mmCIF file of C-alpha atoms in Angstrom:
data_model
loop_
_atom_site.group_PDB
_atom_site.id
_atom_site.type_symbol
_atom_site.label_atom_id
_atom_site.label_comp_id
_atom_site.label_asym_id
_atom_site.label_seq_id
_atom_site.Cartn_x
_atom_site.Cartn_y
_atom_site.Cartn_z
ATOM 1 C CA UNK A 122 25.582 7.511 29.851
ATOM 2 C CA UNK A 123 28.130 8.067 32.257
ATOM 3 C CA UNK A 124 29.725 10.451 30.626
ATOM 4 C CA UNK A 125 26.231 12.472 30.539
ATOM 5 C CA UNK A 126 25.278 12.111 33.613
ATOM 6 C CA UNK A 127 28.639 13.791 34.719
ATOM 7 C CA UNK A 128 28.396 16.556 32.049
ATOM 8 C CA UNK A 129 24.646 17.675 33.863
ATOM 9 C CA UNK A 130 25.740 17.109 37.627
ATOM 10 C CA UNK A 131 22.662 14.268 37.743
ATOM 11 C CA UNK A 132 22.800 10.751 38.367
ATOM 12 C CA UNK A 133 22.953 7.787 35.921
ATOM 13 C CA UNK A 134 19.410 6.675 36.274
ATOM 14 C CA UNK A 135 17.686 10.050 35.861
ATOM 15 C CA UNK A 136 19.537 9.779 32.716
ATOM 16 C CA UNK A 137 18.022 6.620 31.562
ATOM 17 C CA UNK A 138 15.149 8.569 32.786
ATOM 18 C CA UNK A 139 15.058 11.310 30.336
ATOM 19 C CA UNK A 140 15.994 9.070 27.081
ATOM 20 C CA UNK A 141 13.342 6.823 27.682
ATOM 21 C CA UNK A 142 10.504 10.339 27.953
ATOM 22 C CA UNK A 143 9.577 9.358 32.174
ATOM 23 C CA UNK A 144 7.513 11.761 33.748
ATOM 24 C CA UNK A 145 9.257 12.036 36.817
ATOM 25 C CA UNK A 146 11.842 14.712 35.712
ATOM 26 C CA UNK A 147 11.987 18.298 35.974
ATOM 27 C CA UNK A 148 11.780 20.406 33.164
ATOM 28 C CA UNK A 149 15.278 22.388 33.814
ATOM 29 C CA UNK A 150 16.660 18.866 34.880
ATOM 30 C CA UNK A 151 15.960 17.163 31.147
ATOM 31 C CA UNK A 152 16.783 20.068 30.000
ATOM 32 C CA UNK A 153 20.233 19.900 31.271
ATOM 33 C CA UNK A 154 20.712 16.263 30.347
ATOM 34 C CA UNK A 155 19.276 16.839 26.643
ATOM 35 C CA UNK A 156 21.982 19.996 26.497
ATOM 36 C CA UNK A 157 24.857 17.331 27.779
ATOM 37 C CA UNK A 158 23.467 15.129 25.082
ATOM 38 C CA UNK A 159 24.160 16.870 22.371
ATOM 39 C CA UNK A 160 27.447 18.214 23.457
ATOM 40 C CA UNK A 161 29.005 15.561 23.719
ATOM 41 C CA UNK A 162 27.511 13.667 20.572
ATOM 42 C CA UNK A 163 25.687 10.745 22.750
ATOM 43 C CA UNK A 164 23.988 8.348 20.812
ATOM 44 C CA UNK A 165 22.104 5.055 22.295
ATOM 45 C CA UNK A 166 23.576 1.522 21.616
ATOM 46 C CA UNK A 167 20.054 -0.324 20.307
ATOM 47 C CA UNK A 168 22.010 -3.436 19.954
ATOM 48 C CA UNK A 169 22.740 -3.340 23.738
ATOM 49 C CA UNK A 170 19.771 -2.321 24.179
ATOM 50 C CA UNK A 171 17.635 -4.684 22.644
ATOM 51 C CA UNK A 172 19.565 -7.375 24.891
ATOM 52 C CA UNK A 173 18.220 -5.781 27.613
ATOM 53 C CA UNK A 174 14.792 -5.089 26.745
ATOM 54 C CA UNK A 175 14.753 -8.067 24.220
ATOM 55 C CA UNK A 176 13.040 -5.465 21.848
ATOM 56 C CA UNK A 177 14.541 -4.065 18.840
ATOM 57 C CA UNK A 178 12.004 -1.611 17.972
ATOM 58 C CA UNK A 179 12.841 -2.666 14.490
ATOM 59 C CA UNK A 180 9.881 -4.151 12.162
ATOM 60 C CA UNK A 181 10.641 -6.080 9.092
ATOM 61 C CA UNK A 182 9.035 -5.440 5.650
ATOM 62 C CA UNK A 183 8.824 -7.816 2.766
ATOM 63 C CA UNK A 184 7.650 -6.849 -0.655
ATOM 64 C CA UNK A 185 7.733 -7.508 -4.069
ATOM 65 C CA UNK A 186 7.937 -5.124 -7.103
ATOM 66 C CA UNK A 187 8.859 -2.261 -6.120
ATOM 67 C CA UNK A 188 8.783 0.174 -9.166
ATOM 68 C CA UNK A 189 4.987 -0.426 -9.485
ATOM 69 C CA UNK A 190 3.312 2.778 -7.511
ATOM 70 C CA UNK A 191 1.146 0.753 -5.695
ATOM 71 C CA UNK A 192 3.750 -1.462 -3.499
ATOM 72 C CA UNK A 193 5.564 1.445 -3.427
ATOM 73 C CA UNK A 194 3.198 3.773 -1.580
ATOM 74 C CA UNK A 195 2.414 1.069 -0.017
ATOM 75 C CA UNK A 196 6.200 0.484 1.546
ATOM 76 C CA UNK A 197 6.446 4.246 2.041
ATOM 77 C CA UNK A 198 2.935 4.450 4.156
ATOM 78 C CA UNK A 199 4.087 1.482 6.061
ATOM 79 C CA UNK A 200 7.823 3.051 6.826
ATOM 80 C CA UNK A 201 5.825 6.285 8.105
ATOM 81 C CA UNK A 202 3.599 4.808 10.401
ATOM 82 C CA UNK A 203 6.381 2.737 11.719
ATOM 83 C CA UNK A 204 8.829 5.814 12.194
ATOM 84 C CA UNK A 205 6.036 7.639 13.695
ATOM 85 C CA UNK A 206 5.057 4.627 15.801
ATOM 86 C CA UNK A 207 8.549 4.307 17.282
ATOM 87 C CA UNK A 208 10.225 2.052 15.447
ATOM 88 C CA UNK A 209 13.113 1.656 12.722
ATOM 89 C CA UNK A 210 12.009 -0.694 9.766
ATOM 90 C CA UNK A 211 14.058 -3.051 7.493
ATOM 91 C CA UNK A 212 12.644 -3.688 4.017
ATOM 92 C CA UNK A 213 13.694 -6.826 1.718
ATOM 93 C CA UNK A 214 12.265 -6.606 -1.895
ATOM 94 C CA UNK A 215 11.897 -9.965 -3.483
ATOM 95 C CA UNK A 216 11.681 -10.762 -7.310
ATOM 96 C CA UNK A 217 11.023 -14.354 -6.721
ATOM 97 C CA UNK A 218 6.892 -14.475 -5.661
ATOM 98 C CA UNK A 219 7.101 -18.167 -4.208
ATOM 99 C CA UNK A 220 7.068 -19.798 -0.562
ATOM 100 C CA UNK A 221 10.506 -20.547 -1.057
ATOM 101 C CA UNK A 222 11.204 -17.216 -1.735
ATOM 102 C CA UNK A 223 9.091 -15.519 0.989
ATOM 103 C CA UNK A 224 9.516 -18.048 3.731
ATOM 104 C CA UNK A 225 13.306 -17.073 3.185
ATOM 105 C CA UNK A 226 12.637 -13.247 3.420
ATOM 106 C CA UNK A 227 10.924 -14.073 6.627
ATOM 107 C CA UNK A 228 13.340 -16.379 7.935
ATOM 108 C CA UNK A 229 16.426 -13.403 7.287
ATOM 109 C CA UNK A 230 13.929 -10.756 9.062
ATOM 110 C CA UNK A 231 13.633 -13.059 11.987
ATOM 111 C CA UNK A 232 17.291 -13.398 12.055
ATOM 112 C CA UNK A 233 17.821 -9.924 12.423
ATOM 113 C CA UNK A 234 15.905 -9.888 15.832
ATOM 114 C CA UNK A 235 12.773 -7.298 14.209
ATOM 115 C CA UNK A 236 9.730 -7.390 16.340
ATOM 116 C CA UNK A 237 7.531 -8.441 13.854
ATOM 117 C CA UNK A 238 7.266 -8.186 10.137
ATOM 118 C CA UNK A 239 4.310 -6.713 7.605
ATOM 119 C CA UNK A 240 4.238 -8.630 4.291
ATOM 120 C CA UNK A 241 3.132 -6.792 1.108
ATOM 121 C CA UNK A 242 1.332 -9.524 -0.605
ATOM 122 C CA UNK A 243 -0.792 -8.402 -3.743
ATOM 123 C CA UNK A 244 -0.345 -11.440 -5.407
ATOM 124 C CA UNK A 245 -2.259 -14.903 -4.663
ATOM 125 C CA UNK A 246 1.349 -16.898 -4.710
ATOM 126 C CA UNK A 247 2.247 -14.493 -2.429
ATOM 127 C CA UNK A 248 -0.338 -15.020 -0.058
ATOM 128 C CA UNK A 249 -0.333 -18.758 -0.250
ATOM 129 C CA UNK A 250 3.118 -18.222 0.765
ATOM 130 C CA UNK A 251 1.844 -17.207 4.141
ATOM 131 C CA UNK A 252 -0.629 -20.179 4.979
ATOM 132 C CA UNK A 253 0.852 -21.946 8.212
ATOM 133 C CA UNK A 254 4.044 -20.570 8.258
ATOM 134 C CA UNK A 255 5.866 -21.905 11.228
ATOM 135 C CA UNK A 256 7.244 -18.372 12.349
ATOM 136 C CA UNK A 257 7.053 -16.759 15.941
ATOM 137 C CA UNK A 258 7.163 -13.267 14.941
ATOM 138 C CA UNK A 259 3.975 -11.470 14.430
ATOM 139 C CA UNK A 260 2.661 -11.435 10.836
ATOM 140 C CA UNK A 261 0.268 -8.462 8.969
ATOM 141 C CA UNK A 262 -0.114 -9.125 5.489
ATOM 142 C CA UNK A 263 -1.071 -6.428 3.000
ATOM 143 C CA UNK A 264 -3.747 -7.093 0.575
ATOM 144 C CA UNK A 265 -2.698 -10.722 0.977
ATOM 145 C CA UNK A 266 -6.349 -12.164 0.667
ATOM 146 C CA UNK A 267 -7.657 -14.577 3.032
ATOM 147 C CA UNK A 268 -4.054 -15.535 4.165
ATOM 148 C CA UNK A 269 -5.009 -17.872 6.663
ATOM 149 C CA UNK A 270 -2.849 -17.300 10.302
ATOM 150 C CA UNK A 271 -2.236 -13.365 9.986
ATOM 151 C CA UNK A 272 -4.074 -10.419 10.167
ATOM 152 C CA UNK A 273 -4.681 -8.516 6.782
ATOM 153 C CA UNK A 274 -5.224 -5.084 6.157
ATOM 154 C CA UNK A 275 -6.381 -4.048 2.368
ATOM 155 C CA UNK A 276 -7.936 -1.926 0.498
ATOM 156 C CA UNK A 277 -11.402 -2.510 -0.671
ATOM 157 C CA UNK A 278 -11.023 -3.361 -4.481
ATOM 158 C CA UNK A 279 -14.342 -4.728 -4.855
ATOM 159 C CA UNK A 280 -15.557 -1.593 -3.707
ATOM 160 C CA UNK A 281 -13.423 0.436 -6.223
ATOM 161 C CA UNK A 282 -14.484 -1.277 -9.192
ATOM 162 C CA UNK A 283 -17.712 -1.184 -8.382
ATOM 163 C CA UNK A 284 -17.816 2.786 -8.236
ATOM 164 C CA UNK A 285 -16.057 3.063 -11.027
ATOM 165 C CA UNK A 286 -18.337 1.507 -13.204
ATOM 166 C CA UNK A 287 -21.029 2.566 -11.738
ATOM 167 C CA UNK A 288 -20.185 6.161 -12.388
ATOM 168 C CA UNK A 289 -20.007 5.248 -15.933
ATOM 169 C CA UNK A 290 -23.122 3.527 -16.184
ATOM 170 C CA UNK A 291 -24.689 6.458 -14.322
ATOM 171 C CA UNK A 292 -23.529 9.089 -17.513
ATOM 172 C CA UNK A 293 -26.125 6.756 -19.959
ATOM 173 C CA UNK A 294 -23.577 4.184 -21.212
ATOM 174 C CA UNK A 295 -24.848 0.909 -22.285
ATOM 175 C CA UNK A 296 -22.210 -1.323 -21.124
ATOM 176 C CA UNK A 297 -18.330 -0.420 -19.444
ATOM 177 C CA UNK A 298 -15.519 -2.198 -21.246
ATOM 178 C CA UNK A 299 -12.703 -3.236 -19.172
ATOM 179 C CA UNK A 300 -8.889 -3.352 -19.189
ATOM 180 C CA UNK A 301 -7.563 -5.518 -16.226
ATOM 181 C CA UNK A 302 -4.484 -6.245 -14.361
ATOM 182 C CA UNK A 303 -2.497 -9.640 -14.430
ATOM 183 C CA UNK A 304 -4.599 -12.776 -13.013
ATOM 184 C CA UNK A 305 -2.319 -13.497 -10.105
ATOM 185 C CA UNK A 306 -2.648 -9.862 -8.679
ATOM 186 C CA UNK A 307 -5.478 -10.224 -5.625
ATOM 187 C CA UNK A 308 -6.173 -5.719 -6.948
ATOM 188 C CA UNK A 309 -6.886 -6.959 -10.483
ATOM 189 C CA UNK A 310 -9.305 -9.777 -9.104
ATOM 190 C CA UNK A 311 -11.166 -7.547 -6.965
ATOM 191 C CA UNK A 312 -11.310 -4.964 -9.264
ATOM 192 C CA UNK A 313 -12.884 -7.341 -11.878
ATOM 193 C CA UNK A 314 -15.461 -8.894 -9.573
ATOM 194 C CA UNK A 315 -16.528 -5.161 -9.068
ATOM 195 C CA UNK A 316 -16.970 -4.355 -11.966
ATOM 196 C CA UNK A 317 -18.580 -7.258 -13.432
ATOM 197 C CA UNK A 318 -21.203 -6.663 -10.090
ATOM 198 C CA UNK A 319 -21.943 -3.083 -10.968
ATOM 199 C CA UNK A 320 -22.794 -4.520 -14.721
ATOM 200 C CA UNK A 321 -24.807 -7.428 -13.469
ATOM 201 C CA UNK A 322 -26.556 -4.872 -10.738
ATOM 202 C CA UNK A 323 -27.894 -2.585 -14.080
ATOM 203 C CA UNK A 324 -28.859 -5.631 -16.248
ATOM 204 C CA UNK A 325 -25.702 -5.303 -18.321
ATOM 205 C CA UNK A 326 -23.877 -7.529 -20.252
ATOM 206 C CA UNK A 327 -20.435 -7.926 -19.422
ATOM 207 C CA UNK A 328 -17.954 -7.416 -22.305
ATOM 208 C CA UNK A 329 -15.229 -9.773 -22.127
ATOM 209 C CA UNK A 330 -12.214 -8.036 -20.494
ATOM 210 C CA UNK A 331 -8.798 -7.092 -22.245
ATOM 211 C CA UNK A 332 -5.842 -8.138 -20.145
ATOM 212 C CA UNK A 333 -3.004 -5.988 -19.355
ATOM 213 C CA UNK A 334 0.270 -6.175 -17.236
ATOM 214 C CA UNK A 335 0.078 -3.139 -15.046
ATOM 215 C CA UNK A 336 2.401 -0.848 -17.979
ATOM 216 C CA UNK A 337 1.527 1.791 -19.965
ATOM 217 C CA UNK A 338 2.392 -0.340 -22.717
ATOM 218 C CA UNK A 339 -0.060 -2.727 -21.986
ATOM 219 C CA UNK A 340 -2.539 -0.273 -21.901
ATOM 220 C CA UNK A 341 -1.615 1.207 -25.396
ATOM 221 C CA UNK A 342 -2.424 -2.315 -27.157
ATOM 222 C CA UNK A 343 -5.574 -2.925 -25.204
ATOM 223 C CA UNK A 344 -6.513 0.899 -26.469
ATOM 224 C CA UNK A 345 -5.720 0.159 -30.068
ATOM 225 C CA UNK A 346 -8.336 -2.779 -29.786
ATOM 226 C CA UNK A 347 -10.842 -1.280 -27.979
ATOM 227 C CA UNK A 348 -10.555 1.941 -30.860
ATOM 228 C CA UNK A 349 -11.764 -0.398 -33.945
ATOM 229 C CA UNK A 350 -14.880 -1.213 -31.726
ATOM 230 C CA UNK A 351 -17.776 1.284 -32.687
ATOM 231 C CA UNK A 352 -19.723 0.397 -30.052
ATOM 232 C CA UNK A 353 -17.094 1.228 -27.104
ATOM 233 C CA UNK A 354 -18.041 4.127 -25.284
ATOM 234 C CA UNK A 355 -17.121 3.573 -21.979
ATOM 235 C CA UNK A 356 -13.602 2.153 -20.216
ATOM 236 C CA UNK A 357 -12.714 1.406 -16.627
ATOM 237 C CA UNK A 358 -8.807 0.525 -16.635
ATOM 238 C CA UNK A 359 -7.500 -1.218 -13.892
ATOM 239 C CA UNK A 360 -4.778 1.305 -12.971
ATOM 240 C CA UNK A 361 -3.933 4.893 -14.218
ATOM 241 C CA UNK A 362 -0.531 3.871 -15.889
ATOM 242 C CA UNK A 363 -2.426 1.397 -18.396
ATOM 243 C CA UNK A 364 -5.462 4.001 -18.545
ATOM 244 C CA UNK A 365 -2.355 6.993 -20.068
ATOM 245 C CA UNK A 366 -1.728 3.853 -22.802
ATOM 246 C CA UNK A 367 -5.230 3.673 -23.229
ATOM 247 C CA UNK A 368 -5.612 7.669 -23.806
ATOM 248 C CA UNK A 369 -2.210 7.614 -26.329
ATOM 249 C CA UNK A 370 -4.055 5.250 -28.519
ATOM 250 C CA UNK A 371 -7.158 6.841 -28.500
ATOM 251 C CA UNK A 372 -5.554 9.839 -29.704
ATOM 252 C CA UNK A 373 -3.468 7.938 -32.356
ATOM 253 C CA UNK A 374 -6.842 6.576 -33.833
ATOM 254 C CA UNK A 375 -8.554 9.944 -33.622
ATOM 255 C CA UNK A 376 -11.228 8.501 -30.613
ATOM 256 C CA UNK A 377 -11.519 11.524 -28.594
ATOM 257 C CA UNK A 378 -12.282 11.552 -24.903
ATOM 258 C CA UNK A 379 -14.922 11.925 -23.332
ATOM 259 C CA UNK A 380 -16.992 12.857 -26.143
ATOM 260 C CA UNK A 381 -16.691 9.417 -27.870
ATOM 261 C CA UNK A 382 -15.296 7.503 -25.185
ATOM 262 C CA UNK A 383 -15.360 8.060 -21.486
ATOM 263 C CA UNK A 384 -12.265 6.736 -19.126
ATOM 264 C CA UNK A 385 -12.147 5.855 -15.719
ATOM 265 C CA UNK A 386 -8.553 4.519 -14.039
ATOM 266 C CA UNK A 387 -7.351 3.332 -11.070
ATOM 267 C CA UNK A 388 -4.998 4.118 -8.164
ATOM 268 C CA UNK A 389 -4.853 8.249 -8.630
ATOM 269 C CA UNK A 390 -0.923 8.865 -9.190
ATOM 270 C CA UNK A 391 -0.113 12.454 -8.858
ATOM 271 C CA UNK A 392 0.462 12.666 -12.843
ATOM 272 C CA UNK A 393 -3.102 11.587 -13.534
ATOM 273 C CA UNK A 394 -4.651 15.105 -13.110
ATOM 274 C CA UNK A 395 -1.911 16.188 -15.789
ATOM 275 C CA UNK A 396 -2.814 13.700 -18.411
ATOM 276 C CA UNK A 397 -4.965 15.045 -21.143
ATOM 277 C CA UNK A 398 -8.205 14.825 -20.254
ATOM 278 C CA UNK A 399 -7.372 14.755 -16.504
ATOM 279 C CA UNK A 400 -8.464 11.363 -15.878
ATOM 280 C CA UNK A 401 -11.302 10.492 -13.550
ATOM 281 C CA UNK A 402 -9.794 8.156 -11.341
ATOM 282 C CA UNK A 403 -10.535 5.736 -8.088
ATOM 283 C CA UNK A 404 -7.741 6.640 -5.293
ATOM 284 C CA UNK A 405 -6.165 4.488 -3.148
ATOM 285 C CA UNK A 406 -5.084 5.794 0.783
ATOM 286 C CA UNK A 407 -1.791 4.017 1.100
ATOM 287 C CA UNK A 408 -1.185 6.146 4.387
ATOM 288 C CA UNK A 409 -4.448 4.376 6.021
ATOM 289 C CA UNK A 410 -2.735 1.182 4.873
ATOM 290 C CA UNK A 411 0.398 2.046 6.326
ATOM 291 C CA UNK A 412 -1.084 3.547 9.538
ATOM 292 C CA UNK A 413 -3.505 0.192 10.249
ATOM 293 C CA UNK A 414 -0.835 -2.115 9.660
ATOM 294 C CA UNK A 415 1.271 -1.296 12.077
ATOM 295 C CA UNK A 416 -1.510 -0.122 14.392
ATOM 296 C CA UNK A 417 -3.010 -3.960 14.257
ATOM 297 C CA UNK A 418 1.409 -5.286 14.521
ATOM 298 C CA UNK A 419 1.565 -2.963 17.392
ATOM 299 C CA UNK A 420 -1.403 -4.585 19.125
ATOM 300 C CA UNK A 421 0.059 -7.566 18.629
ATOM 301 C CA UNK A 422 3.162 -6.630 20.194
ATOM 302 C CA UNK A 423 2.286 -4.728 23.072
ATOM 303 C CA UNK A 424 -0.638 -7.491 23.965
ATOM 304 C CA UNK A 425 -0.028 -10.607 23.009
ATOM 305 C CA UNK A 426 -1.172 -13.088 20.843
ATOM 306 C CA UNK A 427 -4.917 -12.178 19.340
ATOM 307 C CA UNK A 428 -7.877 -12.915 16.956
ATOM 308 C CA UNK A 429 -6.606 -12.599 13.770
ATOM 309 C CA UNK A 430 -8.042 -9.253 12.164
ATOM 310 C CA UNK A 431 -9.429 -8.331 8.930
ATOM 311 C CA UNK A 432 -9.192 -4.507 8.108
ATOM 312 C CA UNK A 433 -10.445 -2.815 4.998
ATOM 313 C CA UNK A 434 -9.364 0.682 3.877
ATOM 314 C CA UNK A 435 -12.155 2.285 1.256
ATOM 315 C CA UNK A 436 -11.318 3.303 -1.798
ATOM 316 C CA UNK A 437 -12.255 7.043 -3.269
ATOM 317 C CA UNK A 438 -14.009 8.377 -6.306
ATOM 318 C CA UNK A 439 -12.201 11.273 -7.917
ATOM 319 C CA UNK A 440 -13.949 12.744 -10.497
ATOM 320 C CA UNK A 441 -12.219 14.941 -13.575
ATOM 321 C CA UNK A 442 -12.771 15.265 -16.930
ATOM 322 C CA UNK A 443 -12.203 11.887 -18.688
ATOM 323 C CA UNK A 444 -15.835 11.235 -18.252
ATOM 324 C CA UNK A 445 -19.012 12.375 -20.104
ATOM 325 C CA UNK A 446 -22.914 11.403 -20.850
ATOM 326 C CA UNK A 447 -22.916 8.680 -23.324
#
């Protein structure tokens, strides 16, 4: 900073001044010190800084799996809002959902000095994980449930299900099969319960539902079963990579969609307006999800310890051509 502050004939504090955006400098003046900047290839030390300041202006991130599109628009929404926010992020990706597991991930994060830390938590072992954990860094879980001791921002599942079976009820079907997601995902669970609502709202029965693991493949062996049932003619699949499984074995078995079977899916991936049909489809706003995350982290930082908060992001209908009157 020295160095700088020599380069544009100004003093070391109106420097610091300019780096850290204060009002009280003249236009031509940060001009000068941004041109100095870059001439001479100044960069901040954060390290020394955050003694300082005892901020790092980093957030941690903990997450599991990844490859699935859902954490991982979720982890890119959250890294957005963060950057855009202010602050750097540092992301550990865990394979092992346990307390063990997490409590460690947390632990490391902590060690690294971040501010505070947003935990992706979509399944219910990973939000047990986060009941009374001894930590003094502010917590925001994602999804996570009714973690108890953090603030949780989610997506409305419930909600989702619900619309997507009530669209298919709406076109004159009797009943809306189902293919869910694995038991221990908290999206799967509330994606059930709204579904088996919207049936119980109409005075439907409730078919019993055909499990799947999140894959495509999944999806292809619950659509080979649900294709030697004549009396299918509706399907809400709990996300749009098991829902293209669902439309290859359709088409293997000659069950054409929509006019024998109508499909709904789940989560809106930019390849599900390229299947075949273009599949109607419930969409998810991972940016909202990143951007009140660290909106409701922030407000923890910047005042202090709070009421824990409960924020819910609602789900979309997006309606294309996998759908039809019964």
């Amino acid at each position: 900073m020295a160095d700088v502050a020599k380069e544009a004939g100004v003093s070391h504090q109106t420097v610091s001044r300019v780096l850290n955006d204060h009002p009280n400098v003249r236009s031509e003046t940060r001009t000068r010190v941004l041109q100095a900047i870059d001439k001479l290839g100044y960069r901040r030390n954060l390290v020394a800084r955050a003694l300082v300041t005892k901020h790092s202006r980093t957030l941690g991130v903990v997450s599991f799996d990844t490859t699935l599109y859902g954490p991982a628009s979720t982890v890119y929404g959250i890294e957005q809002a963060a950057r855009a926010a202010g602050y750097f992020v540092s992301i550990v990706s865990l394979k092992s959902i346990d307390r063990a597991g997490v409590r460690d991930a947390l632990d490391y994060l902590a060690d690294q000095g971040v501010d505070g830390i947003v935990v992706v938590a979509p399944q219910r072992s990973a939000a047990r994980a986060l009941d009374d954990l001894p930590l003094g860094v502010p917590t925001v879980a994602v999804e996570g449930g009714e973690a108890s001791g953090v603030s949780v921002v989610s997506v409305d599942q419930v909600e989702g299900g619900r619309l997507a079976t009530e669209h298919l009820l709406s076109l004159g079907h009797e009943t809306v099969w189902h293919v869910s997601g694995p038991s221990d995902w908290l999206e799967a669970e509330g994606r059930v319960a709204g579904w088996r609502a919207a049936l119980e709202q109409g005075g439907r029965e409730a078919p019993r539902p055909l499990a799947g693991d999140w894959s495509p493949r999944s999806g292809y062996e619950a659509g080979r079963s649900l294709a030697s049932m004549r009396n299918v003619t509706a399907v809400f699949v709990a996300n749009d990579q098991m829902a293209l499984g669902v439309l290859r074995a359709f088409t293997e078995q000659g069950v054409r969609v929509p006019e024998r079977v109508s499909v709904v899916g789940f989560d809106d991936i930019p390849e599900s307006e390229f299947f075949s049909p273009p599949l109607t489809t419930i969409r998810q706003d991972f940016g909202a999800v990143g951007r009140h995350s660290i909106e409701v982290l922030v407000r923890q930082l910047e005042g202090g310890p709070q009421e824990r908060e409960r924020l819910v992001v609602p789900p979309v209908f997006v309606a294309r051509v996998s759908t039809a009157r019964a």
